[in-house]
mmCIF file of C-alpha atoms and ligand atoms in Angstrom:
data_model
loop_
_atom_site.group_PDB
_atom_site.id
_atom_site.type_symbol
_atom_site.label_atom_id
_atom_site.label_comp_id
_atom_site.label_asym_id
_atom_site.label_seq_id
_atom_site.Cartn_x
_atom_site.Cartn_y
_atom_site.Cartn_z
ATOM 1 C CA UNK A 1 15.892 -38.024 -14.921
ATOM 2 C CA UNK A 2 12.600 -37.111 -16.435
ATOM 3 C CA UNK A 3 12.048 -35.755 -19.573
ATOM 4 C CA UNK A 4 8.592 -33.407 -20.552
ATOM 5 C CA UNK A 5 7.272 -32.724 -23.889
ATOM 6 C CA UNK A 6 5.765 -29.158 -24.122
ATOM 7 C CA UNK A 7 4.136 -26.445 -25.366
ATOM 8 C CA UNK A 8 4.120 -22.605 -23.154
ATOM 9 C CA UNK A 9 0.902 -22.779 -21.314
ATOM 10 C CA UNK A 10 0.037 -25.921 -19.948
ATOM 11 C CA UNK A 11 2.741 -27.695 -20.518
ATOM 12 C CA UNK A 12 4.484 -24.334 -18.616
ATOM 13 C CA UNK A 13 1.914 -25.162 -16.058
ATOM 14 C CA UNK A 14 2.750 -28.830 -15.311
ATOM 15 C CA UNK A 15 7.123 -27.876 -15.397
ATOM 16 C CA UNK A 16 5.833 -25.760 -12.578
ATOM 17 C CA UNK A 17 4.419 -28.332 -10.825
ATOM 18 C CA UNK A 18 7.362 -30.883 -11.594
ATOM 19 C CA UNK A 19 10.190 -28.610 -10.133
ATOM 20 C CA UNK A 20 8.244 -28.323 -6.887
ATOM 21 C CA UNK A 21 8.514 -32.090 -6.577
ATOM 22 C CA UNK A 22 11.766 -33.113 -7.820
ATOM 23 C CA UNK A 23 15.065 -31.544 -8.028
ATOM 24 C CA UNK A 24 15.177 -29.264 -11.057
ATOM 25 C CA UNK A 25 18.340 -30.399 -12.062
ATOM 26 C CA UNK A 26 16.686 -34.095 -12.702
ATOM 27 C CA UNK A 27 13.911 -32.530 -15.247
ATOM 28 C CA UNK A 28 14.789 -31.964 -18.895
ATOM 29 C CA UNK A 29 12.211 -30.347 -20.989
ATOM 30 C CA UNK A 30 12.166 -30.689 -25.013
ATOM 31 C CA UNK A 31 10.038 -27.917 -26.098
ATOM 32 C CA UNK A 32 8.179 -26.837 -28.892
ATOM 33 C CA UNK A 33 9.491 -24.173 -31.501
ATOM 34 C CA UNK A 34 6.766 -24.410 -34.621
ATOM 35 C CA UNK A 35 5.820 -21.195 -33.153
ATOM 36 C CA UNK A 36 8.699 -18.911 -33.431
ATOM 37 C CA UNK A 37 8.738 -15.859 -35.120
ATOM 38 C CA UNK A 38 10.105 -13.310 -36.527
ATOM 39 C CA UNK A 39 8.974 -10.241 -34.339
ATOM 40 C CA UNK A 40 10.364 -6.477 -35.076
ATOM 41 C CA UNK A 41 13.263 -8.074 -36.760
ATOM 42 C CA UNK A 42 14.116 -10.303 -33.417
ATOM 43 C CA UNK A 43 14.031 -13.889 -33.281
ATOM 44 C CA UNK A 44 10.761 -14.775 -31.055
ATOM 45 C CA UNK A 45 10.874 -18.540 -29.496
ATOM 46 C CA UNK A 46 7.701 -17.928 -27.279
ATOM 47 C CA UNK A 47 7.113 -21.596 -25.549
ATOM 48 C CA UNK A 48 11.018 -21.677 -24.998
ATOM 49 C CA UNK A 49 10.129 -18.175 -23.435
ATOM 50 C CA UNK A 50 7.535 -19.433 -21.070
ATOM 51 C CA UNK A 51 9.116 -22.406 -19.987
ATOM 52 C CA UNK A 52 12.582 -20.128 -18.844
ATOM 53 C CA UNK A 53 10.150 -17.501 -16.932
ATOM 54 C CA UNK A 54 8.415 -20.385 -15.132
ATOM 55 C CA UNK A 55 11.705 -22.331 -14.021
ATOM 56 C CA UNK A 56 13.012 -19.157 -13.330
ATOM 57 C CA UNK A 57 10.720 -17.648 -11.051
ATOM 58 C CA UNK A 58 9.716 -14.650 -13.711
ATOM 59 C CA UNK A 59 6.629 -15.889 -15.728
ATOM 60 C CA UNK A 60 3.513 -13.714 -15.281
ATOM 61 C CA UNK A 61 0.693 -15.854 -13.252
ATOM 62 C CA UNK A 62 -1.920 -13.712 -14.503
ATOM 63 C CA UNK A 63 -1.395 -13.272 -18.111
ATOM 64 C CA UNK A 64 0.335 -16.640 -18.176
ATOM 65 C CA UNK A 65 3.154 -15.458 -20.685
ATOM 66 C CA UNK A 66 5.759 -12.692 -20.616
ATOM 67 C CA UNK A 67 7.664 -11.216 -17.488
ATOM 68 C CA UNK A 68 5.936 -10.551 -14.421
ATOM 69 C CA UNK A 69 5.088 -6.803 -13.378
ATOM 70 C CA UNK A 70 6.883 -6.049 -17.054
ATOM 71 C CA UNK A 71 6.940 -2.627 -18.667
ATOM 72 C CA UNK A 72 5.427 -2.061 -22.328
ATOM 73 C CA UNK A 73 7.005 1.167 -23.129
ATOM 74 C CA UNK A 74 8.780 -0.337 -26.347
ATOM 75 C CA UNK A 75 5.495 -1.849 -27.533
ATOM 76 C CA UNK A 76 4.176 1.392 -27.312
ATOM 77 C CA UNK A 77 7.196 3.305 -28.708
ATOM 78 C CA UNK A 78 6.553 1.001 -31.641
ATOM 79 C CA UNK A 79 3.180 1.601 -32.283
ATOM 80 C CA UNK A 80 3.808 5.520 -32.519
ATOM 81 C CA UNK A 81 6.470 4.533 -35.089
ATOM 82 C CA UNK A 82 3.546 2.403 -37.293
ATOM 83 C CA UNK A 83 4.975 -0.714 -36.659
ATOM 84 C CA UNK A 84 2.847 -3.688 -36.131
ATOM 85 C CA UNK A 85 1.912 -4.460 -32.005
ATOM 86 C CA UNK A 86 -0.150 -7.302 -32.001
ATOM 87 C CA UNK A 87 2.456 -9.281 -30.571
ATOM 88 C CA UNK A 88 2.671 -7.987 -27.270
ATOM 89 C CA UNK A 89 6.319 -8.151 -25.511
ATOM 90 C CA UNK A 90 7.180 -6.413 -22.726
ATOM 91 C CA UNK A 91 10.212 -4.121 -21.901
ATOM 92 C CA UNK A 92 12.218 -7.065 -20.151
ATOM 93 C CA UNK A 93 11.062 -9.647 -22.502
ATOM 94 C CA UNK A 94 12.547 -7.512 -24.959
ATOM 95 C CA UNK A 95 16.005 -8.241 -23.681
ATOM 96 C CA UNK A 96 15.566 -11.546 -23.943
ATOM 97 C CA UNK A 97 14.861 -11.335 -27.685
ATOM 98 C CA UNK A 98 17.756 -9.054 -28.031
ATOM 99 C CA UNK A 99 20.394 -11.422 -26.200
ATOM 100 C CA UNK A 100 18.660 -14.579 -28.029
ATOM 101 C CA UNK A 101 18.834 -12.560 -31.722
ATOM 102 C CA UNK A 102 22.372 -11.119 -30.816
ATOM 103 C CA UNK A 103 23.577 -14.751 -29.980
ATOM 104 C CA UNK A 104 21.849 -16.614 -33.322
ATOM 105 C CA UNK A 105 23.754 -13.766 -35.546
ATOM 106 C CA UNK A 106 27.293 -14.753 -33.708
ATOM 107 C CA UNK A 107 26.520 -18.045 -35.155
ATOM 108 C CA UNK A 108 25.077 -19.654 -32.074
ATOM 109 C CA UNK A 109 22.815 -22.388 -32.225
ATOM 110 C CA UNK A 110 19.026 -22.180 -30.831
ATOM 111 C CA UNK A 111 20.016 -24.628 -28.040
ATOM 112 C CA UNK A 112 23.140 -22.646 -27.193
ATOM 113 C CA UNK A 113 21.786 -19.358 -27.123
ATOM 114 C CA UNK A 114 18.566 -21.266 -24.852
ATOM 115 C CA UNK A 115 20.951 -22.722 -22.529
ATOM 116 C CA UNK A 116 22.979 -19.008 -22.339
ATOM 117 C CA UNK A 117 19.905 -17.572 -21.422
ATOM 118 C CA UNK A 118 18.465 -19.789 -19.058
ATOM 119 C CA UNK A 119 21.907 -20.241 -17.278
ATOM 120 C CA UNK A 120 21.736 -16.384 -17.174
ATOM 121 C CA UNK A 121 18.475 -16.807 -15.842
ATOM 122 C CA UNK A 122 19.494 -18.737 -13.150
ATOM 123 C CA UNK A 123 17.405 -22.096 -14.235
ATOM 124 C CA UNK A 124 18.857 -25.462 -13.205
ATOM 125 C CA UNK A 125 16.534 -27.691 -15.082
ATOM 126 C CA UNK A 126 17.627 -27.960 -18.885
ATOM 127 C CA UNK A 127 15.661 -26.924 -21.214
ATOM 128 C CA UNK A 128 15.733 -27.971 -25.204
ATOM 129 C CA UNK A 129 14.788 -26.647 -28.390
ATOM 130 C CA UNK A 130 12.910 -29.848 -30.122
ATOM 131 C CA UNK A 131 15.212 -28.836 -33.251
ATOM 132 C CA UNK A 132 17.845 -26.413 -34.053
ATOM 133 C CA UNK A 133 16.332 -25.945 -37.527
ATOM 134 C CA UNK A 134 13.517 -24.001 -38.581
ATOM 135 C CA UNK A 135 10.472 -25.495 -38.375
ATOM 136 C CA UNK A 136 6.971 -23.343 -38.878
ATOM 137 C CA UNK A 137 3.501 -24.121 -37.778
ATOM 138 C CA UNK A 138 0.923 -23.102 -40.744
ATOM 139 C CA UNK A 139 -2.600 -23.425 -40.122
ATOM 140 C CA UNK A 140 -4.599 -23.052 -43.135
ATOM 141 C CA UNK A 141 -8.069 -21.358 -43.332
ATOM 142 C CA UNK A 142 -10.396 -20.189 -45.715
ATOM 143 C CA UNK A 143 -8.565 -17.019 -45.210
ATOM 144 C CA UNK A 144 -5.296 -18.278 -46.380
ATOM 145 C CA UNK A 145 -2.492 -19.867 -44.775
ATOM 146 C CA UNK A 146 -0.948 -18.302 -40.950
ATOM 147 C CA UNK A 147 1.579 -18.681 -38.882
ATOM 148 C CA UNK A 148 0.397 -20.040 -35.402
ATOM 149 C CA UNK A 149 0.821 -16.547 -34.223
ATOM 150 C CA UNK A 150 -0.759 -14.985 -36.679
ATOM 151 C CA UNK A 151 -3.796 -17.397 -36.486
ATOM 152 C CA UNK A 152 -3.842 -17.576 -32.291
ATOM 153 C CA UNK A 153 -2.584 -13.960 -31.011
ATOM 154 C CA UNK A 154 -3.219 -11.989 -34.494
ATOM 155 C CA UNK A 155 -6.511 -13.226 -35.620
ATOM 156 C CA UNK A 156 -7.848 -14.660 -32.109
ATOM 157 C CA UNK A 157 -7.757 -18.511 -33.222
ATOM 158 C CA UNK A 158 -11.349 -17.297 -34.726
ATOM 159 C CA UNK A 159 -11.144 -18.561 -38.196
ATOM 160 C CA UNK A 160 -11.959 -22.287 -39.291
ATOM 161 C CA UNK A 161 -9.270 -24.711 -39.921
ATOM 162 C CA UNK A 162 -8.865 -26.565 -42.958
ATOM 163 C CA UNK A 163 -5.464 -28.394 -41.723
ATOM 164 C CA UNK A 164 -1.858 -27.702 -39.626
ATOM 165 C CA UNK A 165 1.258 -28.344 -41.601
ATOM 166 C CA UNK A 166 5.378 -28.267 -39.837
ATOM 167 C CA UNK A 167 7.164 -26.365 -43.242
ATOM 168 C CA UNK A 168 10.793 -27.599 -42.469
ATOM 169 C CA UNK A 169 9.947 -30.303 -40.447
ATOM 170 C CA UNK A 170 10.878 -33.260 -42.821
ATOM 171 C CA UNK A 171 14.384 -31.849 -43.147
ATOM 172 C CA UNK A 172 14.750 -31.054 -39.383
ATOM 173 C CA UNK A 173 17.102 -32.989 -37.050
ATOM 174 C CA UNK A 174 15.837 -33.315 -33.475
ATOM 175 C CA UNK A 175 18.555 -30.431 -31.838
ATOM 176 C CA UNK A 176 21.868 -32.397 -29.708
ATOM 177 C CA UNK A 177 20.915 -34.350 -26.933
ATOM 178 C CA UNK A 178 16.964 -34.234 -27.561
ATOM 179 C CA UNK A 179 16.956 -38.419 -28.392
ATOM 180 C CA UNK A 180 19.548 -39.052 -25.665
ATOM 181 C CA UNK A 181 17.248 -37.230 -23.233
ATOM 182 C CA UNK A 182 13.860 -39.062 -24.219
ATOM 183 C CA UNK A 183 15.459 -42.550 -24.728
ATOM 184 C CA UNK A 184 17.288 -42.643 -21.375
ATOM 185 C CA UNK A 185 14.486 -40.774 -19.010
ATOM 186 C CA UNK A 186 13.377 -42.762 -15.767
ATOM 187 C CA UNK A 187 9.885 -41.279 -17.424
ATOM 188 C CA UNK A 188 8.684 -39.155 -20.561
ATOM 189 C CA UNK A 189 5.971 -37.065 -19.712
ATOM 190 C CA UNK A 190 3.540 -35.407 -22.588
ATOM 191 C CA UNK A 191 2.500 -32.044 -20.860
ATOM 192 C CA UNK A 192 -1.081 -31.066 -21.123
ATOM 193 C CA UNK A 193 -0.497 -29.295 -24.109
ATOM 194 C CA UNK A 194 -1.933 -28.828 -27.489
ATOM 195 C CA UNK A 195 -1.764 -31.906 -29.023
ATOM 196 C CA UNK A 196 -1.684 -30.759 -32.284
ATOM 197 C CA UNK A 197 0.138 -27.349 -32.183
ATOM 198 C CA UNK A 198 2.760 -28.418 -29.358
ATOM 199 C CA UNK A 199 3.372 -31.369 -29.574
ATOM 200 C CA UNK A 200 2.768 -32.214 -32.867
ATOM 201 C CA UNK A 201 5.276 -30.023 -34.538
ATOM 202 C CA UNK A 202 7.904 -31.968 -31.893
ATOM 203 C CA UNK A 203 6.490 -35.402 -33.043
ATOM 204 C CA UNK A 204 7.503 -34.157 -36.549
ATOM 205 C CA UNK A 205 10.685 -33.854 -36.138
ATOM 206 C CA UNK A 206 12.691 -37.176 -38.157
ATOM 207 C CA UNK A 207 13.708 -39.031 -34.682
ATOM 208 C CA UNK A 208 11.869 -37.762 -32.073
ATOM 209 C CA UNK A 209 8.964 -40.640 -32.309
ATOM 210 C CA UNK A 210 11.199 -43.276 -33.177
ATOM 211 C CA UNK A 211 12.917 -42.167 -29.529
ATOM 212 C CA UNK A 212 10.000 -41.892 -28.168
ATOM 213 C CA UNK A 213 9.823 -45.730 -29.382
ATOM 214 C CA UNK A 214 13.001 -46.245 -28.250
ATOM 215 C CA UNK A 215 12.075 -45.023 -24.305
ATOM 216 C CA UNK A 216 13.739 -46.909 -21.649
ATOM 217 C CA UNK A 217 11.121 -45.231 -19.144
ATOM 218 C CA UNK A 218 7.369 -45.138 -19.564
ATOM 219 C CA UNK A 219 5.785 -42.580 -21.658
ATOM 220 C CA UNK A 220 2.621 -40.652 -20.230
ATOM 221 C CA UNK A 221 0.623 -37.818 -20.940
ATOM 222 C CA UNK A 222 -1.653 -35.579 -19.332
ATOM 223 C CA UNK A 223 -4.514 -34.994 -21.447
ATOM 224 C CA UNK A 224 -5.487 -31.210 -21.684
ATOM 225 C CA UNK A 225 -8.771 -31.891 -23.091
ATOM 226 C CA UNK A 226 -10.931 -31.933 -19.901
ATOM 227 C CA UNK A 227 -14.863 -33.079 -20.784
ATOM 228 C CA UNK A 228 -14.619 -33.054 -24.314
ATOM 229 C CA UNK A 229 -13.094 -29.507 -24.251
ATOM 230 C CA UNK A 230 -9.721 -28.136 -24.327
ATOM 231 C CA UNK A 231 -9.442 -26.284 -20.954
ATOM 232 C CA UNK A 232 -8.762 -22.651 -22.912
ATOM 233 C CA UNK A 233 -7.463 -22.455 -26.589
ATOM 234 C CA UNK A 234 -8.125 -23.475 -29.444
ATOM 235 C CA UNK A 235 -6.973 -27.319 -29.111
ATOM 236 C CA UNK A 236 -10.527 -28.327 -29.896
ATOM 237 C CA UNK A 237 -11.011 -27.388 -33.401
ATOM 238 C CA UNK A 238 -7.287 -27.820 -34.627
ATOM 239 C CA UNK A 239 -7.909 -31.561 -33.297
ATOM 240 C CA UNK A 240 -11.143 -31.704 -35.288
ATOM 241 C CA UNK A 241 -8.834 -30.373 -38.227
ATOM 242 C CA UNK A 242 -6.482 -33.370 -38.293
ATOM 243 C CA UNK A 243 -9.253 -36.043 -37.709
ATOM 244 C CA UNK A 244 -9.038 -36.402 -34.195
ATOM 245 C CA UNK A 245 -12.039 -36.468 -31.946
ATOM 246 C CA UNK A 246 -11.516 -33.312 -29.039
ATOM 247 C CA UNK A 247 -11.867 -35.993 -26.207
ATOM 248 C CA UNK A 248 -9.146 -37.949 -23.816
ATOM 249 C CA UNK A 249 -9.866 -40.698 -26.752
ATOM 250 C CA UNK A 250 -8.448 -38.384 -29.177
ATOM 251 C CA UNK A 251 -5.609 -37.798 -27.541
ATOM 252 C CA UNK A 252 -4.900 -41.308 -26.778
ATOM 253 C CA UNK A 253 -4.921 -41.756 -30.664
ATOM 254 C CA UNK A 254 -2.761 -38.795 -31.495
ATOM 255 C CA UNK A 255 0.033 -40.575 -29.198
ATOM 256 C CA UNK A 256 -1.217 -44.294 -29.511
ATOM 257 C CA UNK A 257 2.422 -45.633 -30.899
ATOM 258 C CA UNK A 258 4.396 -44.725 -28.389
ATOM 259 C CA UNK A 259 1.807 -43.985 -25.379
ATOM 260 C CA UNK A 260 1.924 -46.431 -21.776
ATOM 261 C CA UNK A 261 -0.071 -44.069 -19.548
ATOM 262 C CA UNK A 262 -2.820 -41.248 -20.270
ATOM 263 C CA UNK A 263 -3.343 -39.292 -17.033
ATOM 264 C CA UNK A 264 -7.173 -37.455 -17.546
ATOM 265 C CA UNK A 265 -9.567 -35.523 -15.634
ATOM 266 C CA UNK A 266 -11.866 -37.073 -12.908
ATOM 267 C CA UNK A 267 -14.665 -35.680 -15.055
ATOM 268 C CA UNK A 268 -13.615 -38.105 -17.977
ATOM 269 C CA UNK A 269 -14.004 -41.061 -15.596
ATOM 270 C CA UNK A 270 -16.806 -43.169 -18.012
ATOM 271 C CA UNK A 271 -14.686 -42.567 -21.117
ATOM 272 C CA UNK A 272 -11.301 -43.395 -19.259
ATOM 273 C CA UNK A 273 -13.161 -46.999 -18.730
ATOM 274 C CA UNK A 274 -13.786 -47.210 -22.500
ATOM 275 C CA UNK A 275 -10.491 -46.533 -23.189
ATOM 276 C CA UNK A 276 -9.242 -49.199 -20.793
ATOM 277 C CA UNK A 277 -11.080 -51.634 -23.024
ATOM 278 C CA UNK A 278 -8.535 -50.593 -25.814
ATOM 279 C CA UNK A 279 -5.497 -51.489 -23.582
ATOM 280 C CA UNK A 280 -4.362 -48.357 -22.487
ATOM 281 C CA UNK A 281 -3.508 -47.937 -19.329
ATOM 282 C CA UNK A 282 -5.307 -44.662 -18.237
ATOM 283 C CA UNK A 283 -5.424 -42.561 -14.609
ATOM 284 C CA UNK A 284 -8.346 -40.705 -13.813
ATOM 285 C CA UNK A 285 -6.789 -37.772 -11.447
ATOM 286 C CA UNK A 286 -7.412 -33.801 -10.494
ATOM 287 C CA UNK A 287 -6.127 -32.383 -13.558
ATOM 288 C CA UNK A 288 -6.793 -28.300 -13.611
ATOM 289 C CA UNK A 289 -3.984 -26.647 -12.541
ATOM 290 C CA UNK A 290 -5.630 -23.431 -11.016
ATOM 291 C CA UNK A 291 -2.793 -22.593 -7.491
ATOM 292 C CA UNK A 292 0.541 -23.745 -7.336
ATOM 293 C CA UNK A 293 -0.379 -26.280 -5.096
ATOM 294 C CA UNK A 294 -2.793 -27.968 -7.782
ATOM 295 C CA UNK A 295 0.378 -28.367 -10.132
ATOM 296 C CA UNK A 296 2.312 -29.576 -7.347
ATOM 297 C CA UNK A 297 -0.164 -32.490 -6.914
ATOM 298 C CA UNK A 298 -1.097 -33.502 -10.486
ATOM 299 C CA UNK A 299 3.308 -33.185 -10.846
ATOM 300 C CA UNK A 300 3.454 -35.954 -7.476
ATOM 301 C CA UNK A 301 0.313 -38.188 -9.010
ATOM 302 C CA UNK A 302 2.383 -38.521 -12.789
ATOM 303 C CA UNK A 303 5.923 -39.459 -11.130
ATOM 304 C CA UNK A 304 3.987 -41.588 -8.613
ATOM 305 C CA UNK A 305 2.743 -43.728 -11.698
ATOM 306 C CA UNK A 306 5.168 -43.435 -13.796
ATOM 307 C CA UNK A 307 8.298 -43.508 -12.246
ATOM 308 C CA UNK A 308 9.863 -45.239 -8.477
ATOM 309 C CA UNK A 309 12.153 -44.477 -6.075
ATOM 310 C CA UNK A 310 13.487 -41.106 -5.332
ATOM 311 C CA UNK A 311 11.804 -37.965 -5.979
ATOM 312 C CA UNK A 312 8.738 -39.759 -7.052
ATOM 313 C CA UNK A 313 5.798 -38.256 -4.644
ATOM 314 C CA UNK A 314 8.275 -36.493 -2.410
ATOM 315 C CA UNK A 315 7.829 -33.046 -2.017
ATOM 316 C CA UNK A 316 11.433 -31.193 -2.257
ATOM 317 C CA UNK A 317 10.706 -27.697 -1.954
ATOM 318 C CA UNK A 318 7.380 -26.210 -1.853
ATOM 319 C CA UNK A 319 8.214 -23.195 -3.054
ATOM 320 C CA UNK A 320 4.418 -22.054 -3.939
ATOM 321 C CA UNK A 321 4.239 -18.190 -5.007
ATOM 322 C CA UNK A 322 2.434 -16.320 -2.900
ATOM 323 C CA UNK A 323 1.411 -14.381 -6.201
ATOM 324 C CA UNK A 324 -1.422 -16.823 -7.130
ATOM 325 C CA UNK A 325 -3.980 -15.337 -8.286
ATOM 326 C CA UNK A 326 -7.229 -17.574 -10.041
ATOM 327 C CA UNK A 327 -6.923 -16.314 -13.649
ATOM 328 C CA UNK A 328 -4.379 -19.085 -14.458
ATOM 329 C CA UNK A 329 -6.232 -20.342 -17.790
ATOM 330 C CA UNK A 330 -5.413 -17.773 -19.657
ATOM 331 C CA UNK A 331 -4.450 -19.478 -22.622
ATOM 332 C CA UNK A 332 -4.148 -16.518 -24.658
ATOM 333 C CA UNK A 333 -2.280 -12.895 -24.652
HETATM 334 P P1 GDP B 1 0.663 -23.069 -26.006
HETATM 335 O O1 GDP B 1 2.068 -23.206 -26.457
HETATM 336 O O2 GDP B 1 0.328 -21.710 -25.482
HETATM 337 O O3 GDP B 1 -0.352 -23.589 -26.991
HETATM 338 O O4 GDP B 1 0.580 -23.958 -24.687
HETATM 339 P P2 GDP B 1 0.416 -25.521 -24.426
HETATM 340 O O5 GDP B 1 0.240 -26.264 -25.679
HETATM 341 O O6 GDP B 1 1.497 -25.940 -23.494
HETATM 342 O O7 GDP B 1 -0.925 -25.505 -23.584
HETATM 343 C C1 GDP B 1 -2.190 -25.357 -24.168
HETATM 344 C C2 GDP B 1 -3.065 -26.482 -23.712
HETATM 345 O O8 GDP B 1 -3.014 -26.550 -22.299
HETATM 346 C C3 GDP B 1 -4.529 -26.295 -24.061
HETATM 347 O O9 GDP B 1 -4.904 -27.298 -24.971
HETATM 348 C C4 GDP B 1 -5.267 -26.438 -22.729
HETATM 349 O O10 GDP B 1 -6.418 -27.249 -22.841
HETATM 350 C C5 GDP B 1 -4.240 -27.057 -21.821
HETATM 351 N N1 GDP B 1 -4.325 -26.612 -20.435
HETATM 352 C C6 GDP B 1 -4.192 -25.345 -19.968
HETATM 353 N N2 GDP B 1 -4.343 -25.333 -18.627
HETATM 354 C C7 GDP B 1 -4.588 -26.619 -18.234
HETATM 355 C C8 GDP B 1 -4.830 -27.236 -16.973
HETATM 356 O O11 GDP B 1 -4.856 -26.596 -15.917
HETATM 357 N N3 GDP B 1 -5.042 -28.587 -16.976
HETATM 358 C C9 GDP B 1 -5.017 -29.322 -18.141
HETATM 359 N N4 GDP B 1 -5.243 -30.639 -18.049
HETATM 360 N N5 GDP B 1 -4.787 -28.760 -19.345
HETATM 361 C C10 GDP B 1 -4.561 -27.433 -19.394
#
């Protein structure tokens, strides 16, 4: 069993790769939720989104979010009705929100109404809200304090960033079988997500980095800083925000409690040896994630270092779209 930490893009990216290698059913992913919103009265949980489309088969390649080949008829209805549309959903994304909003007013859980959906979906891994409790990203700017949506889709991640804060997170519990998942995985793997923004609102859930303590497997991550640059978004200055260097150092600090393994870039070879000399152990590998068979590989070079034995390096099923197409970093809507 492995278990991923992630975000929607990258992190969407690398689950890709992973259920190309390994059987689905043997990947659990614990997923970020700081950026859910409130959209057109519908409860929005947009990395939980992703990370359903991409096990399921639906995800858009070339926007990298939302249903592929989706209508935006509703989006447009909207927008004739002077509602707000910078939040772009499409038609069958829609339904998702609807089922997902219809589910949380019967009472239902997040993690019940994610595991109706994805079931409906026809996903076999398991996916996992990090918490079952609201817990918002704010990023605060000299133009006041945003949601991550507001600051990232709204206001193109443009203004400068005084700090991040998790409202909720202190009183958050991580949601049912989150600590069971990370504590007993063969391997926890840290997608290349946003360190601060992804991961970080996961990390600040009460539990989740004493588990992550607690690991019976090792715990990697695959740095998506690439050259002392995030490889699209706005990674880069939120690190710079919360004191951390944008480099594979920097991301080595932001997980240095509970880190065994970084996986970086070939490119970051000379600073992956100055690491070393902290203690880390750190893999230098192909780490941009541009065709299906790229995430395939970088998927077979993590399990191949951090776990043994079946699965690890085999390929299963290479079920590659045929639908690639190169504009894979899009990192934004
Ligand atoms: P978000 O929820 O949309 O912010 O998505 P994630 O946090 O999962 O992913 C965003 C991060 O993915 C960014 O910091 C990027 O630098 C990183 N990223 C995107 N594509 C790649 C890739 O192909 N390789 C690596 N190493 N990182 C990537």
């Amino acid at each position: 069993m492995i278990c991923v930490l992630s975000g929607g893009t990258g992190g969407a990216k690398f689950v890709d790769g992973l259920r190309q290698v390994m059987p689905p059913e043997e990947i659990t992913i614990v997923v970020n939720t700081g950026d859910d919103l409130l959209w057109w009265g519908l409860s929005v949980s947009p990395d939980i989104d992703s990370i359903t489309y991409v096990l399921s088969g639906l995800l858009s390649r070339e926007r990298g979010w939302g249903v592929k080949g989706d209508t935006f008829l509703c989006l447009q209805a909207m927008g004739q009705l002077g509602e707000p549309t910078w939040f772009h959903t499409g038609d069958r994304d829609l339904a998702v929100h609807l089922l997902r909003s219809r589910l949380l007013a019967e009472g239902k859980t997040l993690s019940q109404a994610t595991s109706t959906i994805s079931e409906k979906l026809g996903v076999r891994a398991r996916i996992l809200p990090m918490s079952d409790s609201r817990v918002e990203t704010l990023v605060d700017t000299p133009s006041g304090e945003f949601s991550f949506e507001e600051y990232f889709v709204q206001r193109w991640y443009q203004d400068p960033v005084n700090s991040v804060r998790f409202a909720g997170a202190s009183d958050a519990e991580p949601a049912p079988g989150v600590v069971e998942a990370i504590v007993s995985a063969d391997a926890v793997i840290i997608a290349p997500s946003n360190p601060i923004t992804s991961i970080g609102p996961i990390l600040a859930v009460p539990g989740i980095r004493d588990a992550l303590l607690r690991a019976r497997g090792k715990v990697a991550s695959v740095s998506p800083i690439v050259g002392n640059a995030p490889v699209a978004g706005p990674a880069g200055i939120l690190m710079d925000a919360q004191g951390l260097p944008c480099s594979i150092a920097g991301v080595a600090r932001a997980y240095e409690d509970f880190l065994d393994l970084l996986i970086c870039d070939v490119r970051d070879a000379r600073a992956a040896e100055a690491l070393r000399g902290s203690g880390l152990r750190v893999q230098c590998s192909q780490t941009i994630m541009r065709s299906a068979a790229d995430r395939a590989e970088l998927a077979r070079t993590v399990l191949a270092h951090t776990v043994r034995g079946p699965g690890a390096g085999q390929t299963l099923s290479e079920n590659s779209s045929s639908d690639e197409t190169a504009a894979h970093d899009a990192d934004q809507p």
